[in-house]
Structure formats: C-alpha cells, structure tokens
Amino acid sequence: MEKNVIEQVFGTDVFNDDRMREKLPKDVYKSWKKTLESGADLDTDIANAVAHAMKEWALDRGATHYTHWFQPMTGVTAEKHDSFLSPATDSRPVLVFSGKELIKGEPDASSFPSGGLRATFEARGYTAWDCTSPAFLREDAAGVTLCIPTAFCSYTGEALDKKTPLLRSMEAISKQAVRILKLFGYNDVKKVSCSVGPEQEYFLVDRDKYLQRKDLIFTGRTLFGAPAPKGQELDDHYFGTIKERVAAFMKDLNIELWKLGVLSKTQHNEVAPAQHEMAPIFATANISTDHNQLVMEVMKKVAKRHNLECLLHEKPFAGVNGSGKHNNWSIVTDTGINLLDPGKKPHENTVFLLFLAAVIKAVDNNAELLRLSASNPGNDHRLGANEAPPAIISIFLGEQLEDVIEQIVKGDASSSIQGSQLDTGVHVLPVIRKDATDRNRTSPFAFTGNKFEFRMLGSSLSIAGPNFTLNAIVADALQDFADELENSGNFETDVKELIKKTIIEHKKVIFNGDGYSDDWIAEAERRGLPNIKSMVEAIPYLVCDKTVKLFERQNVLNKVELESRAEINYEIYSKTINIEAKTMADMAGKQYIPSIINYVKSLADSINSIKAASSEADISVQTNLLNKCSSLLAKTQKALANLEKVTAEAANKEEGKEQATFFKEVVFAAMEELRAPVDELEMIVDQEYWPVPTYGDLLFEV
Ligand code: ADP
Ligand code: MG
C-alpha cells in the first residue's frame, strides 16, 4: 500500500536524530547524545564527526551551500551562504565542511541593528551552532542549502539576536524548576524545558492586486481604504468552508512544513474575510521559535506559487480583525511530567499549585514586560482595540482553578469541581464529557487545561521575545520560592503557606470575566493593574531597575544588552512609522490626487457640455459632486502637506524615545488626517478613476 503523504514527506529535509544515528559511528552518536542531555561543551572530535555526517547527507541531497541561519534583532531571519567548495591541490574541487565551520560562523555583522552595542568599525559578530535545533535543507532557486540554526553574538559576547536570550532563559527556568522539584523528592529530574505551540494567523490576497498597492508592498498594511459593503459581520468566514485556491495553498504549505519537520496540524478560516490560521503541535521553545520563523517564511513563499500574497502584518485592513499569534506555553520535566497539568484533583496537587503560584506572581510582578514582549508597531493597532485582548495583562484561570484558589485563600483547599456530562438534548448524539472549565477568548493570558495561552502577540512577531520573557520571569519567581523552601524546617506546611501567601498577594491579576468590557478597564485601574496603551510607552520598562535586576539575576540579558534592545525598539518604531508616512505621501501625491483631479475634470467637462447643449438641464448632481470632490481634494492636499512637514520634523528629533514619541503622537495623527478625506473620496469617485484595488477587491476576490 502506498504511504500516506505525511509519512512520505515528514522530516525528509531535516538532519534529525534518526539520521544522526544512522550516519554517525555508534560511539560518536552516544557521546553526542550525552553532550546534548548534559548541556556540556561540545568536544571538537564530535563536532567534526557530526559536521562530516551532516555534509555527506546534504551533498547526497544535492546541497551546494551551507549557511548559519540566525535571528537578528530585525525579527526576521538572516543567512549568508558559503559553498562547500575548498581550494584543491590539483584541478579537482574538494568539498569541505569541518566541525569548526559547523559550530562557528562570522558574518560581517555591521549592518544589523545592535542598539549601540557594536560600532560599525567593530563589526565582528559570531554565529554559534544551536545544536539542540536540527539543521535542515532549503530548496529554492539558489539550489539546495544546508541551514544550521545558530545564535548570534558580538565579539565581546553580548547577544545580538533573539535566540541567545531564549536559550539562556531556558537554562534559567530549568535550573530553578529542578531546585523546586528536588524539594518534592523528584531527584530523577535533571532538566526541565518549556513547550511552545504558536497559532499563526495570516491573510491571503491576490498577488496581482497586491502588486498594485504600494502600501501593502512597502508596509504590509493598507494605509488607505474605505470599508467594503460587507465586512465580517455575518461571521460566515470563521471556520467556513475553505475556498479552492486557499485550500491548494494550505495543501502545499503543509507539505513544505512537514518536510522541514514542522508539525503542522490545524488549519481553518479566521474571523476576517481572507484571514486564516495554522497551528502546529507544540515543541520545545527554541525549536518552536525556529519553526515559527520557518512557518512565516514558507507561508510567504508558497503563497507566491499560487499567485497569492501572504500578509503577516497585525492589521492589514482597518475595520476587520487583525492577526495575532497565540503562544501556548507549558513546563515539562525530562521525565515527561507537565508541571502545569492540574490532574483530576488540582486542590491536592501541590507541585502544580506551586508552579501555578509562580506563574501568577511572575505575571503580576512583570505585566509591563510581558506587554512589551508582545508589542511591535503593527500590534499597536490591535491591543486594546475590541478584537484582541486588551492591553491590560490579567490571568484567566477558569471556574475550577478559581474555586481552588478561593478555597486556598480562605484556609485550605479540599475539593475540585469536576467536569460533567454534556446535555445536548439529542438522544442520537454520543454522550460527551465537558471540561471542568469553559474557555475565555478575551483574556490575554489564559489557563487552557494544561498550559497557558499568551494571546497578545502580534502575528509577525518572533516568538523568541515573549518566551524568553516568560521563562525569565517565571524562573525568577521559582528562584524566590526555592530560596525560601530550601531553608524550610517543615516543608509540607511551609509550601502550603507559601502558595497561600503568594496567591493572596498577587490575586489582583486574576480576572475571569469579559476582558473586552469597559467595566474591566475601570476595575483593572482600581486594582492597580497597568494599562499601557502603546509600544512606545512600554519600552521604558525594558530598562527600569526592576527589569535589569531580574534579567541579570537569571543571566538572560545584562544591562547593556537591555539598553541596546530598548534603543532598537525605539528605532524600529520610528522607522516603521516613517516608512508608512512616506508611503502615504507617495500614494497621495502620485496616485490619489492625480486620479481625483481627473475625475473632477470629467465632472467639469460634463457640466460644461451639458450646459452647452441645454440651458434647462438639471446639472445639480454633477455640480454637487464636483463641489464635494473639490473640497475633499483640497483637504487631502492640505493634510498631505502637513504630513510631509511633520515627517521632515521627525527626522530632526533626537533618536530614541523622543523621536519615537513624536512619530507616535504627531506623525501618526497626521497620517490619520490624510487617510480620512481619501477614504471618503473612495466612496464617491467613479471606480474607473480609482487608482488602486479596493478593500472589496482585496478581501473578497481570492
Ligand atoms: P485553540 O483552541 O486555542 O485555537 P489549538 O488546538 O488551535 O487551540 O492550538 C493549541 C496549541 O497549543 C497547539 O499549537 C498545541 O500544540 C498547543 N499545545 C497543546 N498542549 C500544549 C502544551 N502542553 N504546551 C504547549 N503547547 C501546547
Ligand atoms: Mg488559541
């Protein structure tokens, strides 16, 4: 029988464990596994052997080049390709790939954002192999390339990327969790890791139409556009039947992802027209981060094959939902226990309750940081608006845990609410059990059975930042707990006391109601929870004293690294808005205004010819339209001039906070002012004259 396509293709482009076992001498493979498990430094001989095996495999598959694939602060991935070719003694080429080349690379790093960490004249940066994430092959027009996941650091060892702090944070949380577990007698646990499953939302639009919109090309979102007559109000797209063209894309996407070992699992239509989602099965945090970068890259690539364009921007279209990424996160031991699994009787599960208390404490103490970790310029359009979680960080626990927590606060927990049978009222339907807790879709940080779902992330964001933040803050809470409990004279009593004390202190961050309601905003304010409206306002929390101490204590980022990241964040914000402003000016000046002038002229011509033909004809429609368009045209021109003026002013502001704030407060407002009259004109101008595809064309004609 022929194999199923998943079995045929899964992992074929990955140098995974099976392949290592097959290609490496037995003893080398064993030492390699040992190194991996212990986290010890990699021996040169082993590195050489792995490099050799990797090369043989890649060459067999037709690879000509290899690359150290890394994740600089741009949020996208970077790579520089080298061929396997080496100088030969005779005229024949020799193909070489040594252990040294596998573990270390040296891209010229001067043009990556470093936030002042590296002067251009000190351009050295190193990439170091992350041997816990498997190498893979990428096939494209350049041929086949062996891609080696790496971390990227400066000459003096500072992290220049998103991966290094993530790997550091994984060690931090492991160390502290192992300490805690020892106290409970789990002496066999050597390592704890975080599992992450990111759900990815995206839009697909027709590529020919996309290419007619400079705003989509340059900024990833529409900067102009009147609403289509239909939006998402009928809820008929959500989970709806998938259109043929989109289905063909999804099929291809799955195959490409499966080849790369990405466990692509779920696909469906999302709320907005032309919006979809893909969710993989969770994996260890660093692999999941690599995979999510691949997912975004492959989505873009595969879309083009179908003459579609994949939009990963958080808010490609005003008036309909934007896109996010749900980051499902849990902590598991190397012996296979999910520490966030409450089991049937959470009230008796002290290990679970202690880890839960750590998460609650971590989130409450560091809400600002979490909020920042989910921010990018695009996500400012969503957070706090009525479609994404509010910008206020709170935790949803659900009925069952909420009840346990209440009991703990009052004294001692002695029971857990159990799931019951679902009554559908229909006899032919099978009996199903319902979960002890319903879902909550409005919470930014929701407990969902055996994991937390951090729902604030923007769709285009690298998940490295949110996860290293989460790992670091939870590690820090666990460290406090371990410090306290290791000195305890009576562990049983003290651990319960600690859980109770922590919950009482941090209970204010728990909220099980509707996160979209106005009542909640007022209530959150009463509770003293931060409500940070924008990315620019969140950035300072990256360098405040509390954050620096925490990240340094956990060895995730030091002060200099944090300061550089704050700079980069300001810079990214300013540059993004600057590009948007310039794109708007370009479109208004070269496309909208000339087209509207043409239309106005056609109205004037028509009025004149009618007048010439008859002095009695009613020309009020044409005249009204002419007047209305002319007045909106004048408004457009004025707003354009203002936008150009303030954008030029922004360039003279001091880089960093001052400039970013100016972009947010002044330039962004000027952009809105320019958009308004153009969108109004779009509703009245003859479509023959309209220079770009409309929302209707983009959202409904895939
Ligand atoms: P939703 O109902 O939230 O849309 P999905 O099934 O689409 O749920 O996505 C849930 C995501 O959570 C998947 O990526 C899944 O693999 C992941 N997930 C499930 N269990 C865990 C876990 N223990 N730790 C981390 N992620 C998990
Ligand atoms: Mg979800």
PDB file of C-alpha atoms in Angstrom, residues 508-603:
ATOM      1  CA  LYS A 508      -5.389  41.025  41.722  1.00  0.00           C
ATOM      2  CA  VAL A 509      -4.017  39.880  38.367  1.00  0.00           C
ATOM      3  CA  ILE A 510      -6.607  37.098  38.103  1.00  0.00           C
ATOM      4  CA  PHE A 511      -9.708  38.004  36.129  1.00  0.00           C
ATOM      5  CA  ASN A 512     -12.234  35.549  34.773  1.00  0.00           C
ATOM      6  CA  GLY A 513     -14.707  37.963  33.193  1.00  0.00           C
ATOM      7  CA  ASP A 514     -15.029  39.689  29.842  1.00  0.00           C
ATOM      8  CA  GLY A 515     -11.737  41.361  29.036  1.00  0.00           C
ATOM      9  CA  TYR A 516     -13.326  43.450  26.270  1.00  0.00           C
ATOM     10  CA  SER A 517     -15.778  45.245  28.515  1.00  0.00           C
ATOM     11  CA  ASP A 518     -15.372  48.843  29.664  1.00  0.00           C
ATOM     12  CA  ASP A 519     -16.163  47.744  33.213  1.00  0.00           C
ATOM     13  CA  TRP A 520     -12.989  45.731  33.202  1.00  0.00           C
ATOM     14  CA  ILE A 521     -10.872  48.725  32.264  1.00  0.00           C
ATOM     15  CA  ALA A 522     -12.227  50.628  35.236  1.00  0.00           C
ATOM     16  CA  GLU A 523     -11.934  47.599  37.520  1.00  0.00           C
ATOM     17  CA  ALA A 524      -8.337  46.960  36.429  1.00  0.00           C
ATOM     18  CA  GLU A 525      -7.492  50.541  37.248  1.00  0.00           C
ATOM     19  CA  ARG A 526      -8.967  50.123  40.721  1.00  0.00           C
ATOM     20  CA  ARG A 527      -6.835  47.013  41.148  1.00  0.00           C
ATOM     21  CA  GLY A 528      -3.759  48.962  40.149  1.00  0.00           C
ATOM     22  CA  LEU A 529      -3.016  46.896  37.051  1.00  0.00           C
ATOM     23  CA  PRO A 530      -1.044  48.709  34.369  1.00  0.00           C
ATOM     24  CA  ASN A 531      -2.816  49.590  31.131  1.00  0.00           C
ATOM     25  CA  ILE A 532      -0.089  50.529  28.681  1.00  0.00           C
ATOM     26  CA  LYS A 533      -1.641  51.825  25.506  1.00  0.00           C
ATOM     27  CA  SER A 534       1.245  51.605  23.088  1.00  0.00           C
ATOM     28  CA  MET A 535       4.577  50.044  22.295  1.00  0.00           C
ATOM     29  CA  VAL A 536       6.455  53.311  22.773  1.00  0.00           C
ATOM     30  CA  GLU A 537       5.031  53.672  26.275  1.00  0.00           C
ATOM     31  CA  ALA A 538       6.026  50.097  27.105  1.00  0.00           C
ATOM     32  CA  ILE A 539       9.680  50.318  26.030  1.00  0.00           C
ATOM     33  CA  PRO A 540      10.991  52.113  29.150  1.00  0.00           C
ATOM     34  CA  TYR A 541      10.085  49.063  31.237  1.00  0.00           C
ATOM     35  CA  LEU A 542      12.835  47.162  29.478  1.00  0.00           C
ATOM     36  CA  VAL A 543      15.495  49.221  31.186  1.00  0.00           C
ATOM     37  CA  CYS A 544      13.930  50.011  34.531  1.00  0.00           C
ATOM     38  CA  ASP A 545      15.796  48.908  37.600  1.00  0.00           C
ATOM     39  CA  LYS A 546      13.486  46.013  38.412  1.00  0.00           C
ATOM     40  CA  THR A 547      13.831  44.519  34.929  1.00  0.00           C
ATOM     41  CA  VAL A 548      17.582  44.879  34.766  1.00  0.00           C
ATOM     42  CA  LYS A 549      17.962  43.147  38.121  1.00  0.00           C
ATOM     43  CA  LEU A 550      15.654  40.326  37.138  1.00  0.00           C
ATOM     44  CA  PHE A 551      17.235  39.652  33.752  1.00  0.00           C
ATOM     45  CA  GLU A 552      20.727  39.864  35.221  1.00  0.00           C
ATOM     46  CA  ARG A 553      19.816  37.542  38.093  1.00  0.00           C
ATOM     47  CA  GLN A 554      18.574  34.999  35.582  1.00  0.00           C
ATOM     48  CA  ASN A 555      21.533  35.517  33.218  1.00  0.00           C
ATOM     49  CA  VAL A 556      19.194  36.167  30.344  1.00  0.00           C
ATOM     50  CA  LEU A 557      20.215  39.721  29.402  1.00  0.00           C
ATOM     51  CA  ASN A 558      22.513  42.204  31.081  1.00  0.00           C
ATOM     52  CA  LYS A 559      22.056  45.939  31.456  1.00  0.00           C
ATOM     53  CA  VAL A 560      23.989  46.821  28.315  1.00  0.00           C
ATOM     54  CA  GLU A 561      22.065  44.277  26.273  1.00  0.00           C
ATOM     55  CA  LEU A 562      18.759  45.553  27.622  1.00  0.00           C
ATOM     56  CA  GLU A 563      19.657  49.146  26.897  1.00  0.00           C
ATOM     57  CA  SER A 564      20.565  48.227  23.349  1.00  0.00           C
ATOM     58  CA  ARG A 565      17.263  46.423  22.938  1.00  0.00           C
ATOM     59  CA  ALA A 566      15.329  49.435  24.151  1.00  0.00           C
ATOM     60  CA  GLU A 567      17.163  51.562  21.568  1.00  0.00           C
ATOM     61  CA  ILE A 568      16.391  49.050  18.842  1.00  0.00           C
ATOM     62  CA  ASN A 569      12.729  49.051  19.806  1.00  0.00           C
ATOM     63  CA  TYR A 570      12.506  52.827  19.543  1.00  0.00           C
ATOM     64  CA  GLU A 571      14.363  52.688  16.266  1.00  0.00           C
ATOM     65  CA  ILE A 572      12.074  50.018  14.828  1.00  0.00           C
ATOM     66  CA  TYR A 573       9.031  52.024  15.820  1.00  0.00           C
ATOM     67  CA  SER A 574      10.316  55.284  14.332  1.00  0.00           C
ATOM     68  CA  LYS A 575      11.480  53.672  11.122  1.00  0.00           C
ATOM     69  CA  THR A 576       8.222  51.813  10.644  1.00  0.00           C
ATOM     70  CA  ILE A 577       6.083  54.910  11.019  1.00  0.00           C
ATOM     71  CA  ASN A 578       8.493  56.880   8.859  1.00  0.00           C
ATOM     72  CA  ILE A 579       8.125  54.360   6.039  1.00  0.00           C
ATOM     73  CA  GLU A 580       4.354  54.401   6.432  1.00  0.00           C
ATOM     74  CA  ALA A 581       4.235  58.188   6.355  1.00  0.00           C
ATOM     75  CA  LYS A 582       6.412  58.371   3.275  1.00  0.00           C
ATOM     76  CA  THR A 583       4.373  55.693   1.538  1.00  0.00           C
ATOM     77  CA  MET A 584       1.185  57.590   2.260  1.00  0.00           C
ATOM     78  CA  ALA A 585       2.665  60.793   0.912  1.00  0.00           C
ATOM     79  CA  ASP A 586       3.828  58.970  -2.181  1.00  0.00           C
ATOM     80  CA  MET A 587       0.443  57.389  -2.844  1.00  0.00           C
ATOM     81  CA  ALA A 588      -1.486  60.554  -2.140  1.00  0.00           C
ATOM     82  CA  GLY A 589       0.762  62.705  -4.303  1.00  0.00           C
ATOM     83  CA  LYS A 590       1.255  60.359  -7.218  1.00  0.00           C
ATOM     84  CA  GLN A 591      -1.876  58.249  -7.284  1.00  0.00           C
ATOM     85  CA  TYR A 592      -4.877  59.577  -5.391  1.00  0.00           C
ATOM     86  CA  ILE A 593      -4.628  63.311  -6.040  1.00  0.00           C
ATOM     87  CA  PRO A 594      -3.952  62.990  -9.813  1.00  0.00           C
ATOM     88  CA  SER A 595      -6.795  60.476 -10.177  1.00  0.00           C
ATOM     89  CA  ILE A 596      -9.220  62.654  -8.297  1.00  0.00           C
ATOM     90  CA  ILE A 597      -8.194  65.659 -10.381  1.00  0.00           C
ATOM     91  CA  ASN A 598      -9.006  63.644 -13.487  1.00  0.00           C
ATOM     92  CA  TYR A 599     -12.365  62.707 -12.095  1.00  0.00           C
ATOM     93  CA  VAL A 600     -13.158  66.279 -11.096  1.00  0.00           C
ATOM     94  CA  LYS A 601     -12.181  67.386 -14.564  1.00  0.00           C
ATOM     95  CA  SER A 602     -14.507  64.838 -16.099  1.00  0.00           C
ATOM     96  CA  LEU A 603     -17.328  66.241 -13.952  1.00  0.00           C
TER      97      LEU A 603
END
